[in-house]
XYZ file of C-alpha atoms in Angstrom:
699
model
C 0.000 0.000 0.000
C 2.896 2.279 0.820
C 4.503 1.489 -2.572
C 1.260 2.309 -4.348
C 0.993 5.629 -2.463
C 4.558 6.552 -3.352
C 3.951 5.659 -7.014
C 0.790 7.769 -7.149
C 2.574 10.722 -5.567
C 5.432 10.448 -8.076
C 2.987 10.413 -11.017
C 1.101 13.458 -9.729
C 4.334 15.304 -8.972
C 5.582 14.977 -12.537
C 2.351 15.329 -14.527
C 1.734 18.407 -16.698
C -1.514 19.370 -14.935
C -1.391 21.925 -12.132
C -2.592 19.902 -9.114
C -3.621 21.051 -5.653
C -5.126 18.925 -2.836
C -7.370 20.522 -0.171
C -9.163 19.292 2.945
C -12.765 19.825 3.952
C -12.002 23.361 5.154
C -10.299 24.328 1.917
C -6.786 24.228 3.352
C -4.078 23.345 0.842
C -2.328 20.112 1.778
C -0.293 19.590 -1.375
C 0.703 21.292 -4.657
C 2.759 19.635 -7.398
C 5.746 21.037 -9.273
C 3.645 22.174 -12.259
C 1.502 24.323 -9.912
C 4.579 26.009 -8.416
C 6.101 26.733 -11.870
C 2.848 28.240 -13.128
C 2.597 30.424 -10.001
C 6.140 31.711 -10.473
C 5.593 32.397 -14.218
C 2.536 34.492 -13.439
C 4.028 36.366 -10.480
C 2.014 34.438 -7.898
C 2.861 34.447 -4.152
C 6.413 33.308 -3.405
C 5.534 31.945 0.053
C 4.686 28.299 0.471
C 1.258 27.303 -0.833
C 0.794 24.461 1.641
C -1.247 25.681 4.636
C -3.016 28.452 2.782
C -6.779 28.403 2.227
C -7.759 27.653 -1.351
C -11.161 29.112 -0.587
C -9.502 32.411 0.411
C -7.532 32.445 -2.869
C -10.780 32.078 -4.785
C -12.453 34.750 -2.671
C -9.697 37.271 -3.445
C -10.155 36.602 -7.162
C -13.894 37.102 -6.772
C -13.311 40.449 -5.078
C -11.098 41.499 -7.982
C -13.981 40.864 -10.395
C -13.250 37.328 -11.633
C -16.705 35.786 -12.179
C -15.197 32.428 -13.086
C -13.680 32.203 -9.563
C -17.179 32.390 -8.042
C -18.330 29.471 -10.194
C -15.212 27.526 -9.263
C -15.609 28.152 -5.533
C -19.238 27.112 -5.557
C -18.577 23.898 -7.484
C -15.531 22.869 -5.385
C -17.458 23.383 -2.126
C -20.233 21.111 -3.418
C -17.648 18.387 -4.027
C -16.116 18.906 -0.555
C -19.562 18.713 1.041
C -20.367 15.493 -0.866
C -23.163 17.056 -2.905
C -21.488 15.955 -6.136
C -18.687 13.561 -7.014
C -16.882 15.916 -9.365
C -17.004 19.358 -10.896
C -15.732 20.718 -14.250
C -15.329 24.301 -15.445
C -13.733 26.045 -18.390
C -12.393 29.475 -17.432
C -10.012 32.188 -18.640
C -6.948 33.057 -16.617
C -5.681 36.631 -16.998
C -1.942 36.320 -16.774
C 0.478 39.243 -17.383
C 1.434 37.627 -20.698
C -1.957 37.011 -22.319
C -5.359 35.579 -21.652
C -5.313 31.777 -21.432
C -8.037 29.190 -21.162
C -8.023 26.412 -18.564
C -10.085 23.401 -17.680
C -10.660 22.939 -13.925
C -11.618 19.521 -12.575
C -12.338 18.808 -8.882
C -12.977 15.310 -7.525
C -12.987 13.445 -4.218
C -9.910 11.318 -3.572
C -10.902 7.705 -2.936
C -9.518 5.738 0.008
C -8.113 8.881 1.645
C -9.927 8.284 4.964
C -11.035 11.913 5.061
C -12.835 14.267 2.620
C -9.868 15.364 0.508
C -10.385 16.971 -2.902
C -7.895 17.062 -5.751
C -8.179 20.039 -8.081
C -6.597 19.815 -11.555
C -5.984 22.829 -13.762
C -5.180 22.000 -17.411
C -4.199 24.714 -19.854
C -5.722 24.001 -23.284
C -5.509 27.227 -25.297
C -4.273 30.773 -25.090
C -6.095 33.737 -26.610
C -3.497 34.008 -29.373
C -3.792 30.294 -30.048
C -7.571 30.602 -30.087
C -7.347 33.595 -32.448
C -4.978 31.719 -34.727
C -7.252 28.675 -34.703
C -10.205 30.864 -35.622
C -8.221 32.451 -38.417
C -7.218 29.049 -39.755
C -10.823 27.854 -39.532
C -12.000 30.972 -41.396
C -9.426 30.416 -44.147
C -10.449 26.782 -44.488
C -14.132 27.740 -44.565
C -13.458 30.353 -47.255
C -11.476 27.876 -49.319
C -14.278 25.337 -49.092
C -17.033 27.998 -49.405
C -18.456 26.681 -46.145
C -20.955 28.762 -44.233
C -20.614 28.866 -40.415
C -23.618 29.594 -38.219
C -24.778 29.534 -34.631
C -28.313 29.214 -33.337
C -29.083 30.531 -29.842
C -31.606 28.159 -28.319
C -32.764 30.761 -25.761
C -33.354 33.718 -28.087
C -33.989 31.556 -31.187
C -31.746 33.848 -33.194
C -29.257 32.777 -35.817
C -25.846 34.312 -36.338
C -24.369 33.853 -39.837
C -20.939 34.431 -41.296
C -20.540 36.054 -44.718
C -20.618 32.727 -46.569
C -24.048 31.903 -45.173
C -25.423 35.099 -46.699
C -23.858 34.214 -50.041
C -25.223 30.659 -49.941
C -28.766 31.898 -49.226
C -28.493 34.753 -51.711
C -29.312 37.318 -49.001
C -27.700 40.476 -47.671
C -27.375 41.252 -43.929
C -30.154 43.787 -44.377
C -32.499 41.076 -45.627
C -31.933 38.638 -42.757
C -32.089 39.593 -39.074
C -31.512 36.116 -37.650
C -35.156 35.271 -36.996
C -35.837 31.523 -36.993
C -39.068 31.789 -39.001
C -37.446 33.958 -41.642
C -34.761 31.287 -42.037
C -37.336 28.491 -42.292
C -39.200 30.489 -44.945
C -36.065 30.203 -47.093
C -36.253 26.413 -46.946
C -38.124 24.665 -49.762
C -41.661 23.966 -48.577
C -41.315 20.255 -49.392
C -38.230 19.978 -47.125
C -39.233 22.312 -44.276
C -41.018 19.765 -42.099
C -38.185 17.252 -42.436
C -35.592 19.860 -41.405
C -37.590 20.814 -38.305
C -37.836 17.121 -37.430
C -34.060 16.755 -37.782
C -33.541 19.746 -35.445
C -35.852 18.294 -32.783
C -34.171 14.910 -32.973
C -30.701 16.423 -32.520
C -31.833 18.301 -29.402
C -33.764 15.414 -27.887
C -31.160 12.707 -28.513
C -28.038 14.840 -27.856
C -26.800 13.732 -31.276
C -25.218 15.981 -33.950
C -27.510 17.492 -36.563
C -27.050 15.988 -40.009
C -29.560 17.245 -42.567
C -29.814 17.862 -46.306
C -32.467 20.150 -47.701
C -33.216 22.612 -50.462
C -33.486 26.373 -50.166
C -35.145 28.875 -52.479
C -33.190 32.064 -53.069
C -35.032 35.395 -53.563
C -34.361 34.998 -57.312
C -36.323 31.723 -57.294
C -33.189 29.635 -57.790
C -33.236 26.326 -55.887
C -30.019 25.212 -54.170
C -29.195 21.990 -52.306
C -27.567 22.371 -48.852
C -25.967 19.985 -46.393
C -25.915 21.181 -42.777
C -23.960 19.670 -39.895
C -24.181 21.010 -36.330
C -23.268 20.195 -32.724
C -25.272 21.091 -29.627
C -23.420 22.793 -26.747
C -24.738 22.412 -23.203
C -24.487 24.521 -20.022
C -23.349 23.282 -16.623
C -26.908 22.401 -15.701
C -27.230 20.122 -18.710
C -29.460 22.391 -20.784
C -28.795 23.020 -24.504
C -27.501 26.531 -25.118
C -26.345 26.752 -28.728
C -26.401 24.861 -31.973
C -23.176 25.552 -33.837
C -22.662 24.235 -37.316
C -21.700 24.582 -40.936
C -23.632 24.599 -44.212
C -22.287 23.576 -47.599
C -23.889 24.217 -51.002
C -23.881 20.814 -52.762
C -26.038 21.837 -55.737
C -23.314 21.149 -58.313
C -22.694 17.724 -56.784
C -26.386 16.805 -56.846
C -26.733 18.018 -60.440
C -23.712 15.933 -61.432
C -25.297 12.924 -59.722
C -28.554 13.545 -61.591
C -26.618 13.736 -64.862
C -24.898 10.461 -64.038
C -28.274 8.861 -63.371
C -29.556 10.286 -66.652
C -26.531 8.900 -68.477
C -27.091 5.527 -66.868
C -30.823 5.307 -67.569
C -31.612 7.746 -70.413
C -30.847 8.024 -74.090
C -28.835 11.262 -74.483
C -30.258 12.033 -77.943
C -33.990 11.766 -77.246
C -34.148 11.887 -73.449
C -36.111 8.628 -73.475
C -35.377 5.770 -71.073
C -32.550 3.574 -72.313
C -32.439 -0.206 -72.511
C -31.456 -0.706 -68.833
C -34.422 1.240 -67.465
C -36.805 -0.168 -70.070
C -35.943 -3.783 -69.275
C -36.671 -3.120 -65.596
C -40.122 -1.724 -66.514
C -40.748 -4.708 -68.796
C -39.975 -7.155 -65.972
C -42.479 -5.313 -63.760
C -45.134 -5.573 -66.492
C -44.503 -9.309 -66.810
C -45.026 -9.767 -63.053
C -48.315 -7.858 -63.247
C -49.565 -10.147 -66.022
C -48.416 -13.255 -64.161
C -50.520 -12.238 -61.183
C -53.487 -12.385 -63.559
C -54.358 -8.734 -63.289
C -54.109 -7.678 -66.924
C -52.510 -8.141 -70.350
C -50.130 -5.634 -71.893
C -48.320 -5.249 -75.214
C -44.753 -4.690 -76.371
C -44.086 -2.871 -79.660
C -40.752 -3.067 -81.470
C -40.503 -0.165 -83.959
C -37.827 0.026 -86.651
C -37.613 2.960 -89.068
C -37.542 1.823 -92.681
C -34.584 2.939 -94.828
C -33.306 5.276 -92.114
C -29.803 5.091 -93.580
C -31.087 6.933 -96.634
C -32.081 9.862 -94.381
C -28.597 9.968 -92.860
C -27.027 9.882 -96.322
C -29.212 12.606 -97.817
C -29.726 14.896 -94.796
C -26.534 14.167 -92.855
C -26.225 12.765 -89.353
C -27.571 15.964 -87.803
C -30.689 15.562 -89.917
C -30.929 11.921 -88.895
C -30.632 12.856 -85.221
C -33.346 15.488 -85.590
C -35.640 12.948 -87.254
C -35.124 10.547 -84.333
C -36.048 13.307 -81.886
C -39.186 14.154 -83.883
C -40.262 10.498 -84.054
C -39.659 10.114 -80.304
C -41.847 13.153 -79.597
C -44.625 11.824 -81.838
C -44.616 8.411 -80.219
C -44.724 9.989 -76.748
C -47.642 12.253 -77.637
C -50.461 9.776 -77.038
C -48.738 7.706 -74.350
C -50.368 7.048 -71.007
C -48.473 7.811 -67.802
C -47.918 4.099 -67.208
C -46.507 3.473 -70.713
C -42.755 3.430 -71.359
C -41.083 4.421 -74.637
C -37.407 3.634 -75.151
C -34.899 4.212 -77.916
C -33.182 0.859 -77.790
C -30.487 1.735 -80.312
C -29.891 3.275 -83.722
C -33.262 3.788 -85.425
C -35.147 1.327 -83.206
C -37.709 2.153 -80.507
C -39.677 -0.066 -78.154
C -42.962 0.866 -76.517
C -44.406 -0.930 -73.494
C -48.130 -0.542 -72.755
C -48.926 -2.528 -69.589
C -52.406 -3.421 -68.368
C -54.371 -2.878 -71.587
C -57.175 -5.234 -70.592
C -57.870 -8.256 -68.350
C -59.136 -9.989 -71.520
C -56.393 -11.184 -73.889
C -58.549 -10.833 -77.032
C -59.465 -7.260 -76.190
C -55.839 -6.482 -75.306
C -54.705 -7.825 -78.699
C -57.341 -5.730 -80.454
C -56.217 -2.586 -78.639
C -52.571 -3.402 -79.435
C -53.441 -3.752 -83.123
C -55.174 -0.373 -83.152
C -52.234 1.220 -81.376
C -49.777 -0.315 -83.868
C -51.760 1.291 -86.685
C -51.503 4.662 -84.936
C -47.751 4.151 -84.578
C -47.415 3.466 -88.307
C -49.446 6.588 -89.097
C -47.462 8.786 -86.688
C -44.123 7.695 -88.116
C -45.279 8.087 -91.716
C -46.394 11.724 -91.349
C -44.027 14.020 -93.349
C -41.149 15.666 -91.479
C -39.313 18.854 -92.438
C -35.529 18.536 -92.166
C -33.214 21.300 -93.359
C -36.136 22.926 -95.243
C -36.891 19.679 -97.062
C -39.947 17.494 -96.517
C -38.934 13.932 -95.727
C -41.079 10.808 -95.739
C -40.222 7.752 -93.684
C -42.128 4.728 -92.482
C -41.810 2.203 -89.701
C -42.180 -1.534 -89.317
C -43.776 -2.602 -86.035
C -43.545 -5.962 -84.291
C -46.033 -6.727 -81.501
C -45.760 -9.222 -78.645
C -48.452 -9.598 -75.994
C -47.310 -9.372 -72.384
C -49.503 -12.222 -71.202
C -47.503 -13.706 -68.332
C -46.754 -16.887 -70.257
C -43.218 -15.665 -70.936
C -41.343 -14.792 -67.745
C -38.184 -13.516 -69.425
C -38.006 -9.870 -70.515
C -35.218 -10.739 -72.956
C -37.337 -13.447 -74.580
C -40.328 -11.128 -74.896
C -38.158 -8.458 -76.518
C -36.789 -11.044 -78.939
C -40.327 -12.075 -79.869
C -41.310 -8.487 -80.657
C -38.097 -8.133 -82.670
C -38.930 -11.236 -84.721
C -42.415 -9.867 -85.387
C -40.869 -6.588 -86.543
C -38.676 -8.389 -89.075
C -41.772 -10.215 -90.301
C -43.449 -6.834 -90.815
C -40.447 -5.690 -92.834
C -40.689 -8.852 -94.901
C -44.325 -8.016 -95.670
C -43.222 -4.848 -97.441
C -42.449 -2.456 -94.560
C -44.719 0.294 -93.197
C -46.916 -2.295 -91.515
C -47.122 -4.330 -88.303
C -47.203 -7.973 -87.318
C -48.016 -9.968 -84.190
C -45.581 -12.523 -82.861
C -46.636 -16.157 -83.128
C -44.949 -19.529 -82.617
C -44.293 -19.846 -86.360
C -41.961 -16.864 -86.146
C -39.895 -18.756 -83.618
C -39.538 -21.619 -86.070
C -38.590 -19.165 -88.796
C -36.034 -17.608 -86.463
C -34.455 -20.982 -85.753
C -34.318 -21.703 -89.483
C -32.788 -18.301 -90.122
C -30.067 -18.906 -87.512
C -29.382 -22.330 -89.021
C -29.128 -20.822 -92.517
C -26.804 -18.063 -91.346
C -24.520 -20.604 -89.696
C -24.751 -22.898 -92.690
C -23.996 -20.094 -95.136
C -20.759 -19.304 -93.363
C -19.801 -22.971 -93.524
C -20.790 -23.177 -97.195
C -18.487 -20.274 -98.048
C -15.635 -21.959 -96.217
C -16.205 -25.336 -97.932
C -17.427 -24.187 -101.354
C -18.946 -27.537 -102.362
C -22.507 -26.576 -101.352
C -22.629 -23.476 -103.555
C -23.128 -23.705 -107.278
C -23.665 -21.212 -110.101
C -26.453 -21.818 -112.566
C -26.741 -19.987 -115.891
C -29.998 -18.783 -117.491
C -29.801 -18.103 -121.236
C -30.516 -14.669 -122.729
C -31.812 -15.095 -126.299
C -32.836 -13.075 -129.329
C -36.107 -13.404 -131.205
C -34.527 -16.034 -133.455
C -33.491 -17.983 -130.322
C -29.830 -17.184 -130.736
C -28.123 -17.297 -127.331
C -26.251 -14.016 -126.827
C -25.511 -14.333 -123.140
C -26.564 -15.661 -119.763
C -27.119 -14.497 -116.219
C -25.081 -16.184 -113.473
C -27.400 -17.119 -110.607
C -26.205 -18.518 -107.283
C -27.745 -21.696 -105.897
C -27.227 -23.331 -102.482
C -27.751 -26.967 -101.622
C -27.839 -27.169 -97.815
C -26.732 -30.632 -96.575
C -29.604 -30.895 -94.113
C -32.280 -28.526 -95.372
C -31.931 -29.237 -99.071
C -32.063 -26.500 -101.746
C -32.430 -23.024 -100.232
C -34.008 -20.434 -102.579
C -31.930 -17.282 -103.284
C -34.758 -15.013 -102.126
C -34.300 -16.593 -98.687
C -30.536 -16.786 -98.263
C -29.500 -13.581 -100.109
C -31.249 -11.263 -97.546
C -29.635 -13.295 -94.752
C -26.224 -12.802 -96.364
C -26.898 -9.058 -96.540
C -28.002 -8.857 -92.899
C -25.096 -10.854 -91.468
C -22.386 -9.195 -93.585
C -21.618 -12.133 -95.897
C -22.936 -10.592 -99.113
C -19.580 -9.050 -100.111
C -17.730 -12.309 -99.627
C -20.491 -14.186 -101.425
C -20.417 -11.737 -104.332
C -16.635 -12.015 -104.644
C -16.945 -15.812 -104.742
C -19.587 -15.695 -107.502
C -17.536 -13.316 -109.666
C -14.390 -15.409 -109.301
C -16.247 -18.671 -110.092
C -17.850 -17.056 -113.135
C -14.430 -16.004 -114.421
C -13.229 -19.570 -113.902
C -16.165 -20.951 -115.919
C -15.720 -18.395 -118.723
C -12.072 -19.429 -118.993
C -13.119 -23.093 -119.257
C -15.656 -22.365 -122.001
C -13.159 -20.185 -123.851
C -10.758 -23.118 -123.972
C -13.574 -25.177 -125.536
C -14.269 -22.389 -128.072
C -17.641 -21.592 -126.551
C -17.513 -17.809 -126.232
C -20.361 -16.267 -124.240
C -21.102 -13.099 -122.275
C -22.107 -13.644 -118.659
C -24.000 -11.104 -116.505
C -23.098 -11.148 -112.791
C -25.282 -9.493 -110.147
C -23.469 -6.958 -107.983
C -25.119 -6.026 -104.667
C -25.057 -2.445 -103.426
C -22.829 -3.420 -100.502
C -20.385 -5.217 -102.776
C -20.408 -2.267 -105.190
C -19.557 0.210 -102.409
C -16.931 -1.913 -100.668
C -13.373 -0.624 -100.853
C -11.386 -2.317 -103.592
C -14.386 -3.889 -105.363
C -13.067 -3.154 -108.878
C -9.534 -4.171 -107.913
C -10.807 -7.595 -106.804
C -12.662 -8.074 -110.091
C -9.572 -7.107 -112.087
C -7.533 -9.580 -110.055
C -9.981 -12.419 -110.836
C -10.120 -11.553 -114.559
C -6.337 -11.458 -114.706
C -5.952 -14.741 -112.823
C -8.304 -16.570 -115.248
C -7.213 -14.664 -118.378
C -10.747 -13.448 -118.988
C -11.508 -10.376 -121.090
C -13.674 -7.735 -119.395
C -15.805 -7.541 -122.552
C -17.141 -11.027 -121.789
C -18.646 -9.832 -118.494
C -21.636 -7.678 -117.637
C -22.446 -6.307 -114.200
C -26.114 -6.119 -113.235
C -26.688 -3.231 -110.793
C -29.875 -2.079 -109.080
C -30.903 1.534 -108.566
C -30.242 1.138 -104.824
C -26.538 1.808 -105.424
C -27.465 5.455 -106.095
C -29.096 5.915 -102.690
C -25.698 6.094 -100.992
C -23.081 8.652 -102.084
C -24.531 9.181 -105.554
C -21.550 11.042 -106.986
C -19.122 8.386 -105.765
C -21.387 5.688 -107.212
C -21.402 7.325 -110.638
C -17.616 7.663 -110.564
C -17.244 3.974 -109.614
C -19.478 3.003 -112.529
C -17.364 5.054 -114.919
C -14.220 3.318 -113.708
C -15.856 -0.067 -114.264
C -16.847 0.941 -117.782
C -13.308 2.132 -118.507
C -12.109 -1.320 -117.433
C -14.206 -2.830 -120.248
C -17.091 -4.079 -118.130
C -20.628 -3.498 -119.440
C -23.178 -2.192 -116.954
C -26.813 -3.294 -116.876
C -29.471 -1.500 -114.805
C -31.402 -4.387 -113.287
C -35.076 -4.284 -112.214
C -35.461 -0.964 -114.003
C -38.699 0.859 -113.154
C -38.971 -0.418 -109.579
C -36.559 2.061 -107.980
C -36.398 5.785 -107.390
C -33.703 7.070 -109.741
C -34.250 10.518 -111.176
C -33.810 11.013 -114.898
C -31.171 13.680 -114.191
C -28.978 10.969 -112.644
C -30.005 8.333 -115.160
C -28.593 10.220 -118.126
C -25.199 10.395 -116.396
C -24.894 6.655 -115.815
C -22.491 4.787 -118.164
C -24.996 2.019 -118.934
C -25.220 -0.383 -121.861
C -28.584 -2.025 -121.075
C -31.917 -1.628 -119.289
C -33.449 -4.789 -117.853
C -37.246 -4.756 -117.570
C -38.290 -6.229 -114.238
C -40.363 -9.408 -114.249
C -43.122 -7.677 -112.269
C -44.018 -5.666 -115.402
C -43.662 -8.636 -117.747
C -45.870 -10.974 -115.709
C -49.131 -9.099 -116.326
C -48.165 -7.255 -119.485
C -50.950 -8.975 -121.449
C -53.723 -8.058 -118.991
C -52.568 -4.904 -117.206
C -52.501 -1.743 -119.283
C -50.287 0.053 -116.746
C -47.620 -2.657 -116.908
C -47.719 -2.567 -120.693
C -47.416 1.225 -120.711
C -44.444 1.126 -118.331
C -42.676 -1.510 -120.441
C -43.272 0.562 -123.582
C -41.931 3.688 -121.857
C -38.772 1.884 -120.759
C -38.104 0.713 -124.304
C -38.779 4.171 -125.737
C -36.379 5.696 -123.194
C -33.721 3.088 -123.932
C -34.031 3.704 -127.671
C -33.627 7.451 -127.130
C -30.515 6.877 -124.993
C -29.049 4.301 -127.386
C -29.278 1.442 -124.875
C -30.214 -2.210 -125.295
C -33.190 -3.759 -123.490
C -33.616 -7.230 -121.956
C -36.957 -8.444 -120.600
C -36.724 -10.980 -117.790
C -39.384 -13.360 -116.533
C -40.745 -14.189 -120.002
C -42.820 -17.332 -119.609
C -45.169 -17.410 -122.640
C -44.882 -16.904 -126.387
C -47.619 -14.248 -126.193
C -45.511 -12.191 -123.768
C -42.500 -12.535 -126.057
C -44.534 -11.506 -129.121
C -45.944 -8.364 -127.438
C -42.539 -7.332 -126.113
C -41.051 -7.839 -129.549
C -43.719 -5.611 -131.089
C -42.847 -2.930 -128.516
C -39.215 -3.020 -129.610
C -37.608 -5.505 -127.207
C -35.354 -7.993 -128.956
C -33.634 -9.870 -126.090
C -35.411 -12.131 -123.603
C -34.776 -14.248 -120.529
C -37.159 -16.586 -118.765
C -38.667 -20.019 -118.311
C -40.106 -19.883 -121.838
C -36.593 -20.700 -123.001
C -34.768 -22.348 -120.100
C -34.578 -22.073 -116.327
C -31.201 -21.405 -114.761
C -29.061 -24.461 -115.541
C -25.987 -26.032 -113.972
C -22.832 -25.315 -115.965
C -22.734 -28.718 -117.683
C -26.386 -28.449 -118.794
C -25.940 -24.889 -120.011
C -22.883 -26.036 -121.929
C -25.079 -28.619 -123.706
C -27.457 -25.813 -124.733
C -24.528 -23.742 -125.989
C -23.357 -26.634 -128.141
C -26.852 -27.387 -129.467
C -29.118 -24.275 -129.516
C -31.846 -26.367 -131.158
C -32.587 -27.628 -127.650
C -34.230 -24.284 -126.950
C -36.551 -24.585 -129.907
C -37.366 -28.220 -129.080
C -38.229 -27.464 -125.464
C -40.310 -24.392 -126.393
C -42.420 -26.530 -128.701
């Protein structure tokens, strides 16, 4: 026990706090070294402190006007008398050097055997240090544009620094510190929540942490974050609320922009795919609960690329914005429209009807309105533009629980609408799924066929004069799928275009045709072959160079080849297309305008094209005997060709009567089943060697 007492005395003697121990009468029994040094530094009494009355020291300070001494004396006496276990007080000490702040703590000494009280004085800040701290705080607040405020809980007045006035957009003359005037600045939707936060901080003794909006006198809305701490008096009552406010408007706006970027299409402002898929999943759940049926519309703009090419990308963007606005016009609040990418939109209309038949009927009517809205003329760059849309429809009936699957079904229906001629709509059905599987199988098989080469074959259909002399042939691609059998060109050619294989396929056909021409030339069977050139193949970089390479490799003269082009090549970069055609003509290749009369070429462009032949489309030939319009169009084409010095070929000739009428109109070259279908190379070679076969088979 004696060792413990000696250890405690040594610790107190050498601690930094100024320590004094008094008895129940206030007599000083002990002072430590720190107390003596402080007394000497501040010109305190030089006589011994032990034996003096601490109460008398306090009383002399009280008489000299030190109010803090009165508080200290009262609190220490309460500890001595056992009325409280301890007492704490912050007070200023006026030394000759400067004003300093101290923390006084008085507590009963345990196990002393008599009522002894230890009094600790800890210096924690001088006036200069406090001033410097305030200056540093002010600099930091200015740098961070942080407003500092204090709210007096007795007077209910607020005291603001200059940054608070700037944040609120007020001048000192406009704000007198009244609580209600401050609350009036708070946005009415946030006012009640802020008052609740204030009450909670005071009742729970926890710091205030609140975010709210204010409305400046100009009407501008700003977002603020306020943090505050409650200070309490010696009796435990709240006295002040001291805090800071920070304008976080820019941060909140940046967050809103990030949310918009994450969930909105930047061009149209519509929800993007992420947000749309979430809404679609909600609609599926509603249908699964049996409440109602909805509909999903997949909208694709027809020939949108032509708008971009003719009006530029800015014009294309403006068109997308106009279409988005039109589609939104008649939407219900619960509907969701999304630009899912490029020129494609999807519209979700949940809860159309609890009856699936009625829901389908409403969806059909709505699809018709969508077609009409898209088709209405649009003015872009002072030019009126027409565009249409193909719409696929899938019912949200709860049977499909996958949003991705439902979207795929609407997409398949949209492609079916395009296949029906565009500018129409189509409902999804199970047959479309089968068609989709077949399409995927054909796409995969077509890639394999190009790699292997043994499934693809070129057939040749004769082109003959009135006297049945064969003057040429058209090379036509055929595909024998190992599992699906023969696949018609009208089925696999669009697939090749969609999946990016058409250029490679076209290159293969041209090279194989050159190979066959070389073989026939060696057998002294000269013939001119027409090869179809797709728009994509025509516009690909190095198209002519590839053809020259094939002709050179097989020692084939360009004069033995014709290129059949459609008017669609002129829809993209018309001037470049005309220049490409001129280069092909200079290489010795003859150019044929295929399917003439079905496209949109203007005569001003037509006269500039280096053509050798017009080819009358089979759609005009088919009904030429019974349809006066078809006959008139065919006659006009031949008259135009004669005026331009061009040859004419009529395709799709199936009867002698058709051939006779065309001949009377001035057409002298024909192609069609009347003479021969497209034949494998060996069969066509037989016809070349014995043209009488044509006459025999016609009879």
